[in-house]
Coordinates of C-alpha atoms and ligand atoms in Angstrom, one line a residue:
M102 CA -53.6 4.0 -21.2
R103 CA -51.4 2.1 -18.9
R104 CA -49.1 4.7 -17.4
V105 CA -45.4 4.6 -16.3
D106 CA -42.9 7.0 -14.8
L107 CA -39.4 6.8 -16.4
H108 CA -37.6 9.3 -14.1
T109 CA -37.6 9.0 -10.3
H110 CA -34.9 9.5 -7.2
S111 CA -34.7 8.4 -3.9
T112 CA -32.5 8.7 -0.7
A113 CA -30.1 6.6 -2.5
S114 CA -29.2 10.0 -4.3
D115 CA -30.8 13.3 -3.9
G116 CA -34.4 12.3 -3.4
T117 CA -36.2 12.4 0.1
D118 CA -38.1 9.2 -0.1
D119 CA -36.7 5.7 0.8
P120 CA -36.2 3.7 -2.3
A121 CA -38.6 1.0 -0.6
A122 CA -41.5 3.6 -0.3
L123 CA -41.4 4.3 -4.0
P124 CA -43.4 1.3 -5.2
S125 CA -46.4 1.9 -3.1
L126 CA -46.4 5.7 -4.2
A127 CA -46.1 4.4 -7.9
K128 CA -49.2 2.1 -7.0
R129 CA -51.1 4.9 -5.6
A130 CA -50.4 7.0 -8.4
G131 CA -51.9 4.3 -10.7
L132 CA -48.8 3.2 -12.5
A133 CA -48.1 0.1 -14.1
A134 CA -44.3 0.4 -13.8
F135 CA -41.7 3.0 -12.9
A136 CA -37.9 3.3 -13.2
L137 CA -35.8 4.4 -10.2
T138 CA -32.8 6.6 -11.7
D139 CA -30.6 7.5 -9.0
H140 CA -27.6 10.0 -9.6
D141 CA -24.5 8.1 -10.1
T142 CA -25.8 5.0 -8.0
L143 CA -27.5 1.6 -8.3
A144 CA -27.8 1.4 -4.7
G145 CA -31.3 1.7 -4.1
L146 CA -32.5 -0.7 -6.6
P147 CA -32.7 -3.9 -4.4
A148 CA -34.9 -2.4 -1.7
A149 CA -37.0 -0.9 -4.4
R150 CA -37.4 -4.2 -6.3
A151 CA -38.5 -6.1 -3.1
A152 CA -41.1 -3.7 -2.5
A153 CA -42.1 -3.6 -6.0
E154 CA -42.5 -7.3 -6.2
E155 CA -44.5 -7.2 -3.1
I156 CA -46.7 -4.4 -4.1
G157 CA -47.2 -5.6 -7.7
V158 CA -45.7 -3.0 -9.8
E159 CA -42.9 -3.2 -12.2
L160 CA -39.7 -1.6 -11.7
V161 CA -37.4 -0.6 -14.2
A162 CA -33.5 -0.6 -13.0
G163 CA -32.2 2.7 -14.0
I164 CA -29.7 5.4 -13.2
E165 CA -28.8 8.9 -14.1
L166 CA -25.3 10.1 -15.2
G167 CA -24.4 13.6 -15.3
A168 CA -22.4 14.1 -18.8
W169 CA -21.3 17.8 -18.5
Q170 CA -22.3 21.1 -17.2
R171 CA -21.2 23.4 -20.2
R172 CA -23.7 25.1 -22.1
G173 CA -26.2 23.9 -20.0
E174 CA -26.3 20.3 -18.2
M175 CA -26.4 17.1 -20.4
H176 CA -27.8 14.1 -18.1
V177 CA -28.1 10.6 -19.6
L178 CA -30.6 8.1 -18.0
G179 CA -29.6 4.4 -18.3
Y180 CA -32.5 1.5 -18.2
F181 CA -32.5 -2.1 -17.6
V182 CA -29.0 -1.9 -16.1
A183 CA -27.2 -4.6 -14.2
E184 CA -26.5 -3.9 -10.7
D185 CA -23.5 -6.3 -10.3
H186 CA -21.1 -5.5 -13.1
P187 CA -17.7 -4.9 -11.2
G188 CA -16.3 -2.6 -13.8
V189 CA -19.4 -0.4 -14.0
N190 CA -19.6 -0.2 -10.1
R191 CA -16.0 0.8 -10.0
T192 CA -16.8 3.7 -12.1
L193 CA -19.6 4.7 -10.3
A194 CA -17.9 4.6 -7.2
D195 CA -15.2 6.8 -8.6
L196 CA -18.0 9.5 -9.4
R197 CA -19.4 9.2 -6.1
R198 CA -15.7 9.8 -4.4
G199 CA -15.6 12.8 -6.6
R200 CA -19.0 14.1 -5.4
A201 CA -17.9 13.9 -2.0
E202 CA -14.8 15.5 -2.6
R203 CA -16.8 18.3 -4.3
I204 CA -18.9 18.9 -1.2
H205 CA -15.7 19.9 0.5
R206 CA -14.7 22.3 -2.0
T207 CA -18.4 23.7 -2.3
V208 CA -18.3 24.2 1.7
E209 CA -15.1 26.0 1.3
R210 CA -16.7 28.3 -0.8
L211 CA -19.5 29.0 1.1
V212 CA -17.6 29.6 4.1
A213 CA -15.8 32.4 1.9
A214 CA -19.1 33.8 0.7
G215 CA -20.3 34.1 4.2
A216 CA -22.6 31.4 4.4
P217 CA -21.1 28.7 6.3
V218 CA -22.2 25.2 6.6
A219 CA -20.5 22.1 8.0
V220 CA -19.5 19.2 5.7
E221 CA -20.4 16.9 8.4
D222 CA -24.0 18.3 8.2
V223 CA -24.3 17.9 4.2
M224 CA -23.2 14.2 4.5
R225 CA -25.7 13.8 7.2
I226 CA -28.5 15.1 5.4
A227 CA -27.1 13.2 2.5
G228 CA -27.0 9.8 4.7
E229 CA -26.2 6.8 2.5
G230 CA -27.2 8.7 -0.7
S231 CA -24.6 10.0 -3.5
P232 CA -24.0 13.8 -2.0
G233 CA -24.9 16.7 -4.4
R234 CA -26.0 20.1 -4.5
P235 CA -29.6 19.5 -3.2
H236 CA -28.0 18.2 -0.1
V237 CA -26.1 21.3 0.4
A238 CA -29.0 23.4 -0.3
R239 CA -30.9 21.7 2.4
A240 CA -28.2 22.4 4.8
L241 CA -28.0 26.1 3.8
V242 CA -31.8 26.2 4.6
A243 CA -31.3 24.6 7.8
A244 CA -28.6 27.1 8.7
G245 CA -30.9 30.0 7.9
H246 CA -28.9 31.5 5.1
V247 CA -31.7 31.2 2.7
G248 CA -35.5 30.6 2.9
S249 CA -35.8 28.0 0.5
L250 CA -34.0 25.4 -1.6
Q251 CA -34.3 27.2 -4.9
E252 CA -32.9 30.4 -3.3
A253 CA -30.0 28.2 -2.2
F254 CA -29.5 27.5 -6.1
D255 CA -30.2 30.9 -7.1
V256 CA -27.9 32.8 -4.6
Y257 CA -24.9 30.2 -4.3
L258 CA -25.1 26.7 -6.0
A259 CA -26.1 27.3 -9.4
E260 CA -23.7 27.5 -12.3
G261 CA -22.2 31.0 -12.2
R262 CA -22.9 31.4 -8.5
P263 CA -20.1 32.1 -5.9
A264 CA -20.2 28.2 -4.7
F265 CA -20.7 26.2 -7.6
V266 CA -17.9 23.7 -8.2
P267 CA -18.2 21.4 -11.3
R268 CA -18.8 18.0 -10.8
R269 CA -16.3 15.1 -12.1
E270 CA -18.1 13.8 -14.9
L271 CA -18.3 11.4 -17.9
S272 CA -18.4 12.5 -21.4
P273 CA -22.0 12.1 -23.2
T274 CA -20.6 9.1 -25.0
E275 CA -18.7 7.7 -21.8
C276 CA -22.4 7.8 -20.3
V277 CA -23.9 5.8 -23.1
A278 CA -20.9 3.3 -23.2
L279 CA -21.1 2.8 -19.3
V280 CA -24.8 2.1 -19.5
R281 CA -24.3 -0.4 -22.5
R282 CA -21.6 -1.9 -20.4
A283 CA -24.2 -2.3 -17.8
G284 CA -26.4 -4.1 -20.3
G285 CA -28.8 -1.2 -20.5
V286 CA -30.3 1.4 -22.8
S287 CA -29.8 5.3 -22.7
V288 CA -32.1 8.1 -22.9
L289 CA -31.4 12.0 -22.9
A290 CA -32.9 13.5 -19.9
H291 CA -34.5 16.5 -19.7
P292 CA -33.0 18.1 -23.0
V293 CA -34.3 21.4 -22.2
T294 CA -31.2 21.9 -19.7
V295 CA -28.9 21.7 -22.7
A296 CA -28.3 25.0 -24.5
A297 CA -30.6 25.3 -27.6
E298 CA -28.0 26.3 -30.1
V299 CA -26.1 22.9 -29.3
L300 CA -29.0 20.7 -28.7
E301 CA -29.6 19.4 -32.2
K302 CA -25.7 18.8 -32.9
E303 CA -25.5 16.7 -29.7
V304 CA -28.4 14.6 -30.3
E305 CA -27.4 13.7 -33.7
A306 CA -23.9 12.7 -32.4
L307 CA -25.4 10.8 -29.5
A308 CA -27.8 8.9 -31.8
R309 CA -25.0 7.8 -33.9
Y310 CA -23.4 6.4 -30.8
G311 CA -26.2 4.3 -29.8
L312 CA -28.5 6.5 -27.7
A313 CA -31.9 4.8 -27.5
G314 CA -34.5 7.4 -26.6
I315 CA -35.1 10.9 -25.5
E316 CA -37.3 12.6 -22.8
A317 CA -40.3 14.8 -23.9
D318 CA -42.7 14.6 -21.0
H319 CA -40.7 16.3 -18.1
P320 CA -41.9 19.2 -15.8
R321 CA -39.6 21.6 -16.8
Q322 CA -40.4 21.1 -20.7
D323 CA -43.6 23.1 -22.2
E324 CA -45.6 21.8 -25.0
A325 CA -43.4 23.8 -27.7
F326 CA -40.2 22.3 -26.4
R327 CA -42.1 18.7 -26.2
A328 CA -43.0 19.1 -29.9
R329 CA -39.5 20.0 -30.8
V330 CA -38.1 17.0 -29.0
R331 CA -40.7 14.7 -30.8
A332 CA -39.3 15.9 -34.0
L333 CA -35.6 15.3 -33.0
A334 CA -36.6 11.7 -32.2
K335 CA -38.4 11.3 -35.5
A336 CA -35.3 12.5 -37.1
H337 CA -32.8 10.4 -35.3
D338 CA -35.2 7.3 -34.8
L339 CA -35.2 7.7 -31.0
V340 CA -37.9 6.4 -28.3
V341 CA -39.7 9.3 -27.0
T342 CA -40.1 8.9 -23.3
G343 CA -40.7 10.8 -20.3
G344 CA -40.9 11.2 -16.5
S345 CA -41.6 13.2 -13.7
D346 CA -38.1 13.7 -12.1
Y347 CA -39.8 13.0 -8.8
H348 CA -37.6 14.0 -6.0
G349 CA -40.1 13.8 -2.9
G350 CA -39.8 16.9 -0.7
A351 CA -36.6 18.1 -2.8
K352 CA -38.9 19.1 -5.4
P353 CA -42.0 20.4 -4.1
G354 CA -44.8 20.3 -6.5
V355 CA -43.5 17.4 -8.5
A356 CA -45.6 14.3 -8.1
M357 CA -44.5 10.5 -9.0
G358 CA -46.3 9.9 -12.2
A359 CA -47.5 13.3 -13.0
G360 CA -45.0 15.8 -12.3
D361 CA -46.6 19.2 -12.3
G362 CA -49.6 17.4 -14.1
S363 CA -48.4 17.6 -17.3
V364 CA -46.7 14.2 -17.5
A365 CA -48.4 11.2 -18.7
V366 CA -46.2 8.4 -20.2
D367 CA -47.6 5.3 -21.8
Y368 CA -46.3 1.8 -21.1
A369 CA -45.3 1.4 -25.1
A370 CA -42.1 3.8 -24.0
I371 CA -40.8 0.8 -22.0
E372 CA -41.7 -1.8 -24.6
E373 CA -40.0 0.4 -27.4
L374 CA -36.8 0.7 -25.1
R375 CA -36.8 -2.9 -24.5
E376 CA -36.7 -3.6 -28.1
R377 CA -33.4 -1.5 -28.2
L378 CA -31.8 -3.7 -26.0
Ligands
AMP568 P1 -25.4 17.7 -8.7 O1 -25.9 16.6 -9.2 O2 -24.9 18.0 -7.3 O3 -24.9 18.8 -9.6 O4 -26.9 18.4 -8.6 C1 -27.9 18.5 -9.6 C2 -29.4 18.5 -8.9 O5 -29.6 19.7 -8.3 C3 -30.2 18.3 -10.1 O6 -30.9 17.3 -10.3 C4 -31.6 19.1 -9.7 O7 -32.4 18.4 -8.9 C5 -30.8 20.2 -8.8 N1 -30.7 21.6 -9.5 C6 -29.6 21.8 -10.4 N2 -29.5 23.1 -10.8 C7 -30.8 23.6 -10.1 C8 -31.5 25.0 -10.1 N3 -30.8 25.9 -10.6 N4 -32.5 25.3 -9.3 C9 -33.1 24.3 -8.5 N5 -32.5 23.0 -8.6 C10 -31.1 22.7 -9.3
FE569 FE1 -31.4 15.3 -8.6
FE570 FE1 -31.2 15.2 -14.3
ZN571 ZN1 -33.2 13.2 -12.5

């Protein structure tokens, strides 16, 4: 089996590894290929590609888009996306502006909740990356308000907690359309985050709209859930994919190419996705 990882993040979004560092990690993990799928940005791809070519590992140009945060979260992955489409890049810049504004509102709520952090600190942690809750979580740990990133989510940042602010987001079909506009194919990320009672209906609607695949292997999905995903894929003619959702130090215990040890994706997934282009 030639292994691949179709879901990874870098400092271009909320991962902690430089995009140029990911290819050597992929190589060391024994992977033939990996996809960089940063949230709402393509900015890490040029550096990742240069390093991938030098090291001799295949890079799939990817992205992860947030589709909604109701009844769970729906995320859509895009693969084989063009980086130079002006309309696509305008939309992505809009989404990132929304993320930056959201940091301000999140910080206001943290102040009100008695856990003040500075917007500047969050933005410094985010650096060039598209800012998100994991950066706020790191600021909360650094300020001593919580002991861990997970505690930051559990106490303040998760949906339903006092500092949760919804993200500006595209609808699921807008995500698929944006990926298509960039010349790519779409895959439903970690379907376990979609509320169970709406999953089937959402997958059916998205498949009709041109969704190409769905993630089965993912650290947050157990074997029983993966079996359900494979059945859904079969019913709606979707490619079964998977990935670690590697975030470096932002997700301890999740390794490139393997996740928690339960993720093993064959190169065939990339070939099948390419056939859907
Ligand atoms: P954002 O894009 O700012 O909404 O942040 C989403 C990211 O935060 C996800 O990609 C996860 O890495 C992380 N995340 C979301 N919810 C949780 C949670 N309940 N516990 C830990 N991490 C989470
Ligand atoms: Fe993330
Ligand atoms: Fe995601
Ligand atoms: Zn992800």
